[in-house]
Amino acid sequence: MGQEKRITMTDGAGGEKMMAFIRRFVLANFGGNAGEIPLGMLDDSAIIEGIAFTTDTYVVKPLFFPGGNIGSLAISGTVNDLAVMGATPVALSCALILSDGFPLEDLDKILRTMRDCASKAGVSVVTGDTKVVEKSALEGIFINTSGIGKRSQFLDGNIKAVRESRKFSYNWPNDSAVAAGDKIIVSGTVGDHGVALLSFREGYGFESKIKSDAQPLNHMIAKALEVGGITAMKDATRGGVANALNEWAEKSKTGIILEEDRIPYNEAVLTACEMLGIDPLEVGNEGKALIAVVPQLADDVLKALKSTKEGKKAAIIGEASKKCRGVAMRTSVGGLRVVEPPADDPVPRIC
Ligand code: MG
């Protein structure tokens, strides 16, 4: 008798294996062409009837961590997936799955964080659902949030500015729209969320210096769009910067070259990653966006980002280029190394 095939943790870990799983099971059934940015494009949100629409489920352990809790992730993650499409988030849903016996005090704390985070982002939670299940099914809380957004008031002007520099056939920034010459900006330090969580969970003791970066980025992104020239944006969540940039390279059919020296890091994140033998580029972030911009406007967009609280440490970290395939990085010592998409998550269950 053959071994029965079953789902594994890596099928949901956000890397290349999850991509294969999604193609085989999800797209095979739902991958139609509905919408301007359909499901099959696997972008941060779908665009349908002019509306951005996205959903995400949060299963992080532990529920409370330095810099936030599952509630700040549940709002920020979904708001950011709308914002990086060039959409202004309008409304969210909130579905709670709770285990029998979950402390009401913790639930209250999580919901208050969600309320505060949503109010910071300027969105309302307008619909939801609550289920309580036996402890054998779940221990703790899972949260699903879906969100809708409308076209940003700055998006037409942004695209007009792109078209003054080069051809651009899209109506929204997206993963397939990066082209050789575009500068790549990251909106702040890389790796904070994943490393903060790992350190806290495993008791490594770095958490006094490293906090999760979970935060809504929609106001910062609006400032950048107002300048214009943005061709693609992506929040570097699971699989980190390595995964997000490899997705761009593959979908846009362009190479991307990073400059290691220009990538902003918290010193403690680098130290922790070195000690633990993990690549900070593969670690998930919950409040950082990658932004591709036509070269003529890159400095202006950078300046706009730096004028915001969320984007103070933004930096131009590389550019799209025909000189390589996939993602490569010029290292501090002058060599060129390939930045592979991670096969799975080096730090599981961080969102
Ligand atoms: Mg995303």
mmCIF file of C-alpha atoms and ligand atoms in Angstrom:
data_model
loop_
_atom_site.group_PDB
_atom_site.id
_atom_site.type_symbol
_atom_site.label_atom_id
_atom_site.label_comp_id
_atom_site.label_asym_id
_atom_site.label_seq_id
_atom_site.Cartn_x
_atom_site.Cartn_y
_atom_site.Cartn_z
ATOM 1 C CA MET A 1 0.000 0.000 0.000
ATOM 2 C CA GLY A 2 1.440 3.381 -0.957
ATOM 3 C CA GLN A 3 2.070 6.075 1.650
ATOM 4 C CA GLU A 4 -0.829 8.512 1.860
ATOM 5 C CA LYS A 5 0.305 12.015 0.909
ATOM 6 C CA ARG A 6 -0.423 14.726 3.451
ATOM 7 C CA ILE A 7 0.142 18.439 3.825
ATOM 8 C CA THR A 8 3.362 19.493 5.590
ATOM 9 C CA MET A 9 4.408 22.679 7.422
ATOM 10 C CA THR A 10 6.586 23.771 4.474
ATOM 11 C CA ASP A 11 3.503 23.787 2.200
ATOM 12 C CA GLY A 12 2.394 26.850 4.168
ATOM 13 C CA ALA A 13 5.749 28.452 4.940
ATOM 14 C CA GLY A 14 5.703 31.174 2.299
ATOM 15 C CA GLY A 15 8.660 29.982 0.232
ATOM 16 C CA GLU A 16 9.044 28.158 -3.076
ATOM 17 C CA LYS A 17 7.410 24.989 -1.754
ATOM 18 C CA MET A 18 4.267 26.905 -0.824
ATOM 19 C CA MET A 19 4.208 28.438 -4.299
ATOM 20 C CA ALA A 20 4.247 24.934 -5.815
ATOM 21 C CA PHE A 21 1.457 23.893 -3.444
ATOM 22 C CA ILE A 22 -0.654 26.938 -4.373
ATOM 23 C CA ARG A 23 -0.271 26.262 -8.097
ATOM 24 C CA ARG A 24 -1.113 22.570 -7.747
ATOM 25 C CA PHE A 25 -4.139 22.906 -5.456
ATOM 26 C CA VAL A 26 -5.441 26.482 -5.302
ATOM 27 C CA LEU A 27 -4.840 27.907 -8.767
ATOM 28 C CA ALA A 28 -5.836 24.605 -10.353
ATOM 29 C CA ASN A 29 -9.334 25.225 -8.965
ATOM 30 C CA PHE A 30 -9.729 28.993 -8.611
ATOM 31 C CA GLY A 31 -7.167 30.446 -10.992
ATOM 32 C CA GLY A 32 -9.535 32.141 -13.386
ATOM 33 C CA ASN A 33 -9.019 35.498 -15.039
ATOM 34 C CA ALA A 34 -11.584 37.503 -13.066
ATOM 35 C CA GLY A 35 -10.352 41.034 -12.429
ATOM 36 C CA GLU A 36 -7.684 43.411 -13.642
ATOM 37 C CA ILE A 37 -5.150 41.797 -11.276
ATOM 38 C CA PRO A 38 -6.604 38.272 -11.051
ATOM 39 C CA LEU A 39 -5.825 35.554 -8.477
ATOM 40 C CA GLY A 40 -3.420 33.911 -10.893
ATOM 41 C CA MET A 41 -1.043 36.885 -10.691
ATOM 42 C CA LEU A 42 -0.568 36.053 -6.974
ATOM 43 C CA ASP A 43 -0.055 39.711 -6.132
ATOM 44 C CA ASP A 44 -0.619 41.348 -2.739
ATOM 45 C CA SER A 45 -4.272 42.113 -3.519
ATOM 46 C CA ALA A 46 -6.597 41.299 -6.383
ATOM 47 C CA ILE A 47 -8.020 44.224 -8.339
ATOM 48 C CA ILE A 48 -11.594 43.649 -9.485
ATOM 49 C CA GLU A 49 -14.177 46.208 -10.678
ATOM 50 C CA GLY A 50 -11.664 48.897 -9.691
ATOM 51 C CA ILE A 51 -11.524 47.660 -6.084
ATOM 52 C CA ALA A 52 -8.487 46.170 -4.318
ATOM 53 C CA PHE A 53 -9.414 43.083 -2.290
ATOM 54 C CA THR A 54 -7.195 40.917 -0.101
ATOM 55 C CA THR A 55 -7.306 38.463 2.810
ATOM 56 C CA ASP A 56 -4.846 37.022 5.322
ATOM 57 C CA THR A 57 -4.995 34.709 8.337
ATOM 58 C CA TYR A 58 -2.814 35.251 11.389
ATOM 59 C CA VAL A 59 -1.589 32.276 13.413
ATOM 60 C CA VAL A 60 1.508 33.726 15.118
ATOM 61 C CA LYS A 61 2.961 32.100 18.253
ATOM 62 C CA PRO A 62 3.418 33.584 20.824
ATOM 63 C CA LEU A 63 0.369 35.872 20.627
ATOM 64 C CA PHE A 64 2.181 38.712 22.430
ATOM 65 C CA PHE A 65 5.729 39.672 21.466
ATOM 66 C CA PRO A 66 8.077 42.680 21.710
ATOM 67 C CA GLY A 67 6.620 45.472 19.607
ATOM 68 C CA GLY A 68 3.106 44.089 19.173
ATOM 69 C CA ASN A 69 0.694 41.179 19.271
ATOM 70 C CA ILE A 70 -1.368 39.086 16.853
ATOM 71 C CA GLY A 71 -3.838 41.990 16.637
ATOM 72 C CA SER A 72 -1.317 44.516 15.300
ATOM 73 C CA LEU A 73 -0.271 41.964 12.669
ATOM 74 C CA ALA A 74 -3.865 41.247 11.667
ATOM 75 C CA ILE A 75 -4.541 44.910 10.902
ATOM 76 C CA SER A 76 -1.119 45.950 9.531
ATOM 77 C CA GLY A 77 -0.674 42.929 7.269
ATOM 78 C CA THR A 78 -3.981 43.372 5.477
ATOM 79 C CA VAL A 79 -3.762 47.182 5.310
ATOM 80 C CA ASN A 80 -0.262 46.877 3.829
ATOM 81 C CA ASP A 81 -1.321 44.336 1.202
ATOM 82 C CA LEU A 82 -3.903 46.886 -0.006
ATOM 83 C CA ALA A 83 -1.550 49.876 0.214
ATOM 84 C CA VAL A 84 1.234 48.294 -1.849
ATOM 85 C CA MET A 85 -1.190 47.942 -4.779
ATOM 86 C CA GLY A 86 -1.662 51.701 -4.817
ATOM 87 C CA ALA A 87 -5.007 51.394 -3.027
ATOM 88 C CA THR A 88 -6.340 53.422 -0.118
ATOM 89 C CA PRO A 89 -7.636 50.938 2.481
ATOM 90 C CA VAL A 90 -11.347 51.516 3.168
ATOM 91 C CA ALA A 91 -12.680 48.702 5.346
ATOM 92 C CA LEU A 92 -11.682 45.426 6.954
ATOM 93 C CA SER A 93 -13.394 42.304 8.196
ATOM 94 C CA CYS A 94 -12.340 40.484 11.350
ATOM 95 C CA ALA A 95 -12.970 36.778 11.854
ATOM 96 C CA LEU A 96 -11.944 35.296 15.210
ATOM 97 C CA ILE A 97 -11.407 31.606 15.850
ATOM 98 C CA LEU A 98 -10.956 31.073 19.590
ATOM 99 C CA SER A 99 -10.329 28.009 21.672
ATOM 100 C CA ASP A 100 -12.616 27.089 24.559
ATOM 101 C CA GLY A 101 -11.094 28.606 27.693
ATOM 102 C CA PHE A 102 -9.157 31.424 25.999
ATOM 103 C CA PRO A 103 -8.572 34.221 28.568
ATOM 104 C CA LEU A 104 -10.974 37.118 27.965
ATOM 105 C CA GLU A 105 -8.357 39.537 29.230
ATOM 106 C CA ASP A 106 -6.019 38.513 26.405
ATOM 107 C CA LEU A 107 -8.834 38.756 23.867
ATOM 108 C CA ASP A 108 -9.651 42.231 25.110
ATOM 109 C CA LYS A 109 -6.017 43.308 24.807
ATOM 110 C CA ILE A 110 -5.763 41.939 21.253
ATOM 111 C CA LEU A 111 -8.998 43.609 20.127
ATOM 112 C CA ARG A 112 -7.981 46.938 21.648
ATOM 113 C CA THR A 113 -4.687 46.731 19.750
ATOM 114 C CA MET A 114 -6.648 46.032 16.555
ATOM 115 C CA ARG A 115 -8.899 49.026 17.198
ATOM 116 C CA ASP A 116 -5.928 51.348 17.796
ATOM 117 C CA CYS A 117 -4.004 50.029 14.800
ATOM 118 C CA ALA A 118 -7.045 50.385 12.510
ATOM 119 C CA SER A 119 -7.625 53.913 13.735
ATOM 120 C CA LYS A 120 -3.960 54.749 13.029
ATOM 121 C CA ALA A 121 -4.422 53.433 9.500
ATOM 122 C CA GLY A 122 -7.732 55.279 9.134
ATOM 123 C CA VAL A 123 -9.779 52.164 8.327
ATOM 124 C CA SER A 124 -12.840 50.668 9.974
ATOM 125 C CA VAL A 125 -13.618 47.066 10.799
ATOM 126 C CA VAL A 126 -17.134 46.739 9.398
ATOM 127 C CA THR A 127 -17.947 43.044 9.397
ATOM 128 C CA GLY A 128 -16.795 39.915 11.169
ATOM 129 C CA ASP A 129 -17.388 36.469 12.553
ATOM 130 C CA THR A 130 -16.647 34.615 15.810
ATOM 131 C CA LYS A 131 -16.210 30.874 16.284
ATOM 132 C CA VAL A 132 -15.227 29.048 19.453
ATOM 133 C CA VAL A 133 -13.776 25.561 18.992
ATOM 134 C CA GLU A 134 -12.673 22.730 21.317
ATOM 135 C CA LYS A 135 -9.148 22.830 22.637
ATOM 136 C CA SER A 136 -8.386 19.712 20.599
ATOM 137 C CA ALA A 137 -8.880 21.803 17.443
ATOM 138 C CA LEU A 138 -6.885 24.874 18.462
ATOM 139 C CA GLU A 139 -5.126 26.244 21.504
ATOM 140 C CA GLY A 140 -5.310 30.051 21.466
ATOM 141 C CA ILE A 141 -6.625 32.333 18.747
ATOM 142 C CA PHE A 142 -6.459 32.605 14.969
ATOM 143 C CA ILE A 143 -7.551 35.820 13.249
ATOM 144 C CA ASN A 144 -8.542 36.346 9.641
ATOM 145 C CA THR A 145 -8.855 39.830 8.216
ATOM 146 C CA SER A 146 -9.954 40.707 4.702
ATOM 147 C CA GLY A 147 -9.788 44.205 3.326
ATOM 148 C CA ILE A 148 -11.007 46.353 0.484
ATOM 149 C CA GLY A 149 -9.402 49.495 -0.862
ATOM 150 C CA LYS A 150 -10.174 52.128 -3.471
ATOM 151 C CA ARG A 151 -7.785 53.536 -6.067
ATOM 152 C CA SER A 152 -5.456 56.058 -4.425
ATOM 153 C CA GLN A 153 -6.092 59.656 -5.401
ATOM 154 C CA PHE A 154 -2.373 59.845 -6.312
ATOM 155 C CA LEU A 155 -2.212 56.755 -8.533
ATOM 156 C CA ASP A 156 -3.076 58.397 -11.870
ATOM 157 C CA GLY A 157 -0.433 61.063 -11.305
ATOM 158 C CA ASN A 158 2.071 58.407 -10.216
ATOM 159 C CA ILE A 159 1.592 56.405 -13.423
ATOM 160 C CA LYS A 160 1.703 59.543 -15.565
ATOM 161 C CA ALA A 161 5.106 60.280 -14.027
ATOM 162 C CA VAL A 162 6.289 56.729 -14.814
ATOM 163 C CA ARG A 163 5.228 57.167 -18.437
ATOM 164 C CA GLU A 164 7.327 60.316 -18.756
ATOM 165 C CA SER A 165 10.365 58.039 -18.242
ATOM 166 C CA ARG A 166 9.396 54.760 -19.904
ATOM 167 C CA LYS A 167 6.652 52.581 -21.296
ATOM 168 C CA PHE A 168 4.233 51.309 -18.662
ATOM 169 C CA SER A 169 1.234 49.266 -19.776
ATOM 170 C CA TYR A 170 -0.354 48.730 -16.362
ATOM 171 C CA ASN A 171 -3.080 50.600 -14.527
ATOM 172 C CA TRP A 172 -1.766 49.647 -11.060
ATOM 173 C CA PRO A 173 1.722 49.019 -9.665
ATOM 174 C CA ASN A 174 2.277 45.246 -9.500
ATOM 175 C CA ASP A 175 4.847 42.458 -9.254
ATOM 176 C CA SER A 176 5.172 42.111 -13.052
ATOM 177 C CA ALA A 177 5.836 45.804 -13.718
ATOM 178 C CA VAL A 178 9.484 46.201 -12.659
ATOM 179 C CA ALA A 179 11.884 46.991 -15.532
ATOM 180 C CA ALA A 180 15.646 47.327 -15.962
ATOM 181 C CA GLY A 181 16.795 50.683 -14.608
ATOM 182 C CA ASP A 182 14.160 50.924 -11.851
ATOM 183 C CA LYS A 183 15.719 51.723 -8.477
ATOM 184 C CA ILE A 184 14.788 49.460 -5.563
ATOM 185 C CA ILE A 185 14.001 51.157 -2.253
ATOM 186 C CA VAL A 186 13.390 49.474 1.107
ATOM 187 C CA SER A 187 11.390 51.602 3.542
ATOM 188 C CA GLY A 188 13.458 50.776 6.655
ATOM 189 C CA THR A 189 15.575 48.262 8.566
ATOM 190 C CA VAL A 190 15.313 44.641 7.425
ATOM 191 C CA GLY A 191 14.518 41.549 9.507
ATOM 192 C CA ASP A 192 13.245 43.127 12.733
ATOM 193 C CA HIS A 193 9.922 41.283 13.067
ATOM 194 C CA GLY A 194 11.160 37.746 12.414
ATOM 195 C CA VAL A 195 14.250 38.114 14.582
ATOM 196 C CA ALA A 196 12.342 39.792 17.446
ATOM 197 C CA LEU A 197 9.841 36.969 17.441
ATOM 198 C CA LEU A 198 12.402 34.187 17.186
ATOM 199 C CA SER A 199 14.525 35.690 19.941
ATOM 200 C CA PHE A 200 11.548 36.169 22.255
ATOM 201 C CA ARG A 201 10.114 32.713 21.536
ATOM 202 C CA GLU A 202 13.375 30.854 22.018
ATOM 203 C CA GLY A 203 14.639 33.044 24.852
ATOM 204 C CA TYR A 204 17.826 34.199 23.114
ATOM 205 C CA GLY A 205 17.637 37.551 24.871
ATOM 206 C CA PHE A 206 17.927 39.949 21.905
ATOM 207 C CA GLU A 207 14.389 41.211 22.407
ATOM 208 C CA SER A 208 15.466 44.102 24.600
ATOM 209 C CA LYS A 209 17.081 45.575 21.475
ATOM 210 C CA ILE A 210 14.876 44.227 18.682
ATOM 211 C CA LYS A 211 11.161 44.879 18.381
ATOM 212 C CA SER A 212 8.649 43.781 15.776
ATOM 213 C CA ASP A 213 8.135 46.424 13.094
ATOM 214 C CA ALA A 214 4.440 45.569 12.632
ATOM 215 C CA GLN A 215 2.779 48.816 11.521
ATOM 216 C CA PRO A 216 0.402 50.071 8.842
ATOM 217 C CA LEU A 217 2.280 51.656 5.942
ATOM 218 C CA ASN A 218 -0.601 53.251 4.031
ATOM 219 C CA HIS A 219 0.123 56.857 5.045
ATOM 220 C CA MET A 220 3.823 56.504 4.185
ATOM 221 C CA ILE A 221 2.966 54.929 0.831
ATOM 222 C CA ALA A 222 0.517 57.738 0.023
ATOM 223 C CA LYS A 223 3.384 60.235 0.442
ATOM 224 C CA ALA A 224 5.529 58.242 -1.986
ATOM 225 C CA LEU A 225 2.734 57.892 -4.557
ATOM 226 C CA GLU A 226 2.155 61.621 -4.403
ATOM 227 C CA VAL A 227 5.709 62.108 -5.723
ATOM 228 C CA GLY A 228 5.150 59.527 -8.465
ATOM 229 C CA GLY A 229 7.217 57.199 -10.621
ATOM 230 C CA ILE A 230 6.494 54.012 -8.640
ATOM 231 C CA THR A 231 6.170 50.854 -10.751
ATOM 232 C CA ALA A 232 5.821 48.156 -8.062
ATOM 233 C CA MET A 233 5.505 47.844 -4.285
ATOM 234 C CA LYS A 234 5.529 44.852 -1.977
ATOM 235 C CA ASP A 235 5.566 44.327 1.780
ATOM 236 C CA ALA A 236 8.469 41.981 2.536
ATOM 237 C CA THR A 237 6.598 39.592 4.853
ATOM 238 C CA ARG A 238 7.138 35.818 4.912
ATOM 239 C CA GLY A 239 10.346 34.846 3.155
ATOM 240 C CA GLY A 240 11.573 38.403 3.635
ATOM 241 C CA VAL A 241 13.276 40.656 1.115
ATOM 242 C CA ALA A 242 14.824 37.632 -0.650
ATOM 243 C CA ASN A 243 11.427 36.149 -1.416
ATOM 244 C CA ALA A 244 9.756 39.429 -2.435
ATOM 245 C CA LEU A 245 12.537 40.447 -4.829
ATOM 246 C CA ASN A 246 12.716 36.987 -6.395
ATOM 247 C CA GLU A 247 8.977 37.206 -7.042
ATOM 248 C CA TRP A 248 9.531 40.544 -8.811
ATOM 249 C CA ALA A 249 12.457 39.172 -10.823
ATOM 250 C CA GLU A 250 10.487 36.144 -11.947
ATOM 251 C CA LYS A 251 7.194 37.883 -12.729
ATOM 252 C CA SER A 252 8.818 40.952 -14.308
ATOM 253 C CA LYS A 253 11.433 38.896 -16.191
ATOM 254 C CA THR A 254 14.249 41.162 -15.048
ATOM 255 C CA GLY A 255 17.344 40.755 -12.921
ATOM 256 C CA ILE A 256 17.785 42.692 -9.658
ATOM 257 C CA ILE A 257 21.172 43.672 -8.233
ATOM 258 C CA LEU A 258 21.399 44.661 -4.555
ATOM 259 C CA GLU A 259 24.229 46.525 -2.843
ATOM 260 C CA GLU A 260 24.853 44.846 0.520
ATOM 261 C CA ASP A 261 26.367 47.987 2.059
ATOM 262 C CA ARG A 262 23.221 50.001 1.412
ATOM 263 C CA ILE A 263 20.737 47.672 3.112
ATOM 264 C CA PRO A 264 19.657 49.195 6.457
ATOM 265 C CA TYR A 265 19.799 46.849 9.438
ATOM 266 C CA ASN A 266 19.518 47.178 13.171
ATOM 267 C CA GLU A 267 22.916 46.159 14.525
ATOM 268 C CA ALA A 268 21.258 43.703 16.953
ATOM 269 C CA VAL A 269 19.438 41.969 14.062
ATOM 270 C CA LEU A 270 22.721 41.370 12.250
ATOM 271 C CA THR A 271 24.362 40.047 15.413
ATOM 272 C CA ALA A 272 21.419 37.737 16.127
ATOM 273 C CA CYS A 273 21.311 36.442 12.538
ATOM 274 C CA GLU A 274 25.038 35.748 12.581
ATOM 275 C CA MET A 275 24.780 33.844 15.857
ATOM 276 C CA LEU A 276 21.758 31.838 14.724
ATOM 277 C CA GLY A 277 23.068 31.191 11.214
ATOM 278 C CA ILE A 278 20.094 32.740 9.409
ATOM 279 C CA ASP A 279 20.052 35.180 6.504
ATOM 280 C CA PRO A 280 18.352 38.478 7.491
ATOM 281 C CA LEU A 281 17.167 38.844 3.879
ATOM 282 C CA GLU A 282 15.039 35.696 4.360
ATOM 283 C CA VAL A 283 13.462 36.860 7.616
ATOM 284 C CA GLY A 284 9.919 38.240 7.543
ATOM 285 C CA ASN A 285 9.047 41.917 8.113
ATOM 286 C CA GLU A 286 5.608 43.275 8.987
ATOM 287 C CA GLY A 287 6.145 46.986 8.472
ATOM 288 C CA LYS A 288 8.553 47.357 5.569
ATOM 289 C CA ALA A 289 7.813 47.913 1.909
ATOM 290 C CA LEU A 290 9.976 47.378 -1.145
ATOM 291 C CA ILE A 291 9.348 50.062 -3.728
ATOM 292 C CA ALA A 292 10.516 50.060 -7.360
ATOM 293 C CA VAL A 293 10.777 53.549 -8.877
ATOM 294 C CA VAL A 294 11.908 54.916 -12.245
ATOM 295 C CA PRO A 295 15.474 56.221 -11.717
ATOM 296 C CA GLN A 296 14.580 59.876 -12.438
ATOM 297 C CA LEU A 297 12.274 60.024 -9.395
ATOM 298 C CA ALA A 298 14.028 57.635 -6.998
ATOM 299 C CA ASP A 299 15.697 60.348 -4.911
ATOM 300 C CA ASP A 300 12.457 62.339 -4.615
ATOM 301 C CA VAL A 301 10.491 59.253 -3.543
ATOM 302 C CA LEU A 302 13.226 58.428 -1.027
ATOM 303 C CA LYS A 303 13.016 61.930 0.395
ATOM 304 C CA ALA A 304 9.244 61.666 0.762
ATOM 305 C CA LEU A 305 9.583 58.313 2.531
ATOM 306 C CA LYS A 306 12.224 59.659 4.891
ATOM 307 C CA SER A 307 9.932 62.535 5.860
ATOM 308 C CA THR A 308 7.527 59.995 7.439
ATOM 309 C CA LYS A 309 7.890 58.226 10.798
ATOM 310 C CA GLU A 310 7.618 54.782 9.190
ATOM 311 C CA GLY A 311 10.139 55.495 6.441
ATOM 312 C CA LYS A 312 12.835 57.403 8.331
ATOM 313 C CA LYS A 313 15.481 54.750 7.566
ATOM 314 C CA ALA A 314 14.469 54.144 3.941
ATOM 315 C CA ALA A 315 17.297 53.553 1.485
ATOM 316 C CA ILE A 316 17.912 52.817 -2.182
ATOM 317 C CA ILE A 317 19.361 49.305 -2.007
ATOM 318 C CA GLY A 318 19.788 48.339 -5.647
ATOM 319 C CA GLU A 319 18.294 48.361 -9.103
ATOM 320 C CA ALA A 320 16.654 46.180 -11.687
ATOM 321 C CA SER A 321 19.128 45.212 -14.355
ATOM 322 C CA LYS A 322 19.524 43.163 -17.526
ATOM 323 C CA LYS A 323 23.009 42.191 -16.354
ATOM 324 C CA CYS A 324 21.828 39.261 -14.241
ATOM 325 C CA ARG A 325 18.959 36.826 -13.892
ATOM 326 C CA GLY A 326 17.085 36.458 -10.628
ATOM 327 C CA VAL A 327 18.444 38.412 -7.672
ATOM 328 C CA ALA A 328 22.150 39.020 -7.025
ATOM 329 C CA MET A 329 23.926 41.064 -4.370
ATOM 330 C CA ARG A 330 27.231 42.905 -4.572
ATOM 331 C CA THR A 331 28.720 42.044 -1.192
ATOM 332 C CA SER A 332 30.686 44.317 1.118
ATOM 333 C CA VAL A 333 33.914 42.665 -0.031
ATOM 334 C CA GLY A 334 33.098 43.233 -3.693
ATOM 335 C CA GLY A 335 31.917 39.794 -4.821
ATOM 336 C CA LEU A 336 28.547 38.999 -6.368
ATOM 337 C CA ARG A 337 26.352 36.404 -4.651
ATOM 338 C CA VAL A 338 23.051 34.946 -5.746
ATOM 339 C CA VAL A 339 20.112 35.743 -3.437
ATOM 340 C CA GLU A 340 17.937 32.630 -3.726
ATOM 341 C CA PRO A 341 14.246 32.580 -2.854
ATOM 342 C CA PRO A 342 14.048 30.690 0.467
ATOM 343 C CA ALA A 343 12.607 27.179 0.140
ATOM 344 C CA ASP A 344 10.681 27.654 3.364
ATOM 345 C CA ASP A 345 10.600 30.009 6.337
ATOM 346 C CA PRO A 346 13.718 30.019 8.542
ATOM 347 C CA VAL A 347 11.488 31.326 11.366
ATOM 348 C CA PRO A 348 8.098 29.575 11.219
ATOM 349 C CA ARG A 349 4.737 30.996 12.344
ATOM 350 C CA ILE A 350 5.715 34.622 12.600
ATOM 351 C CA CYS A 351 2.471 35.991 11.138
HETATM 352 MG MG MG B 1 2.117 41.153 0.790
#
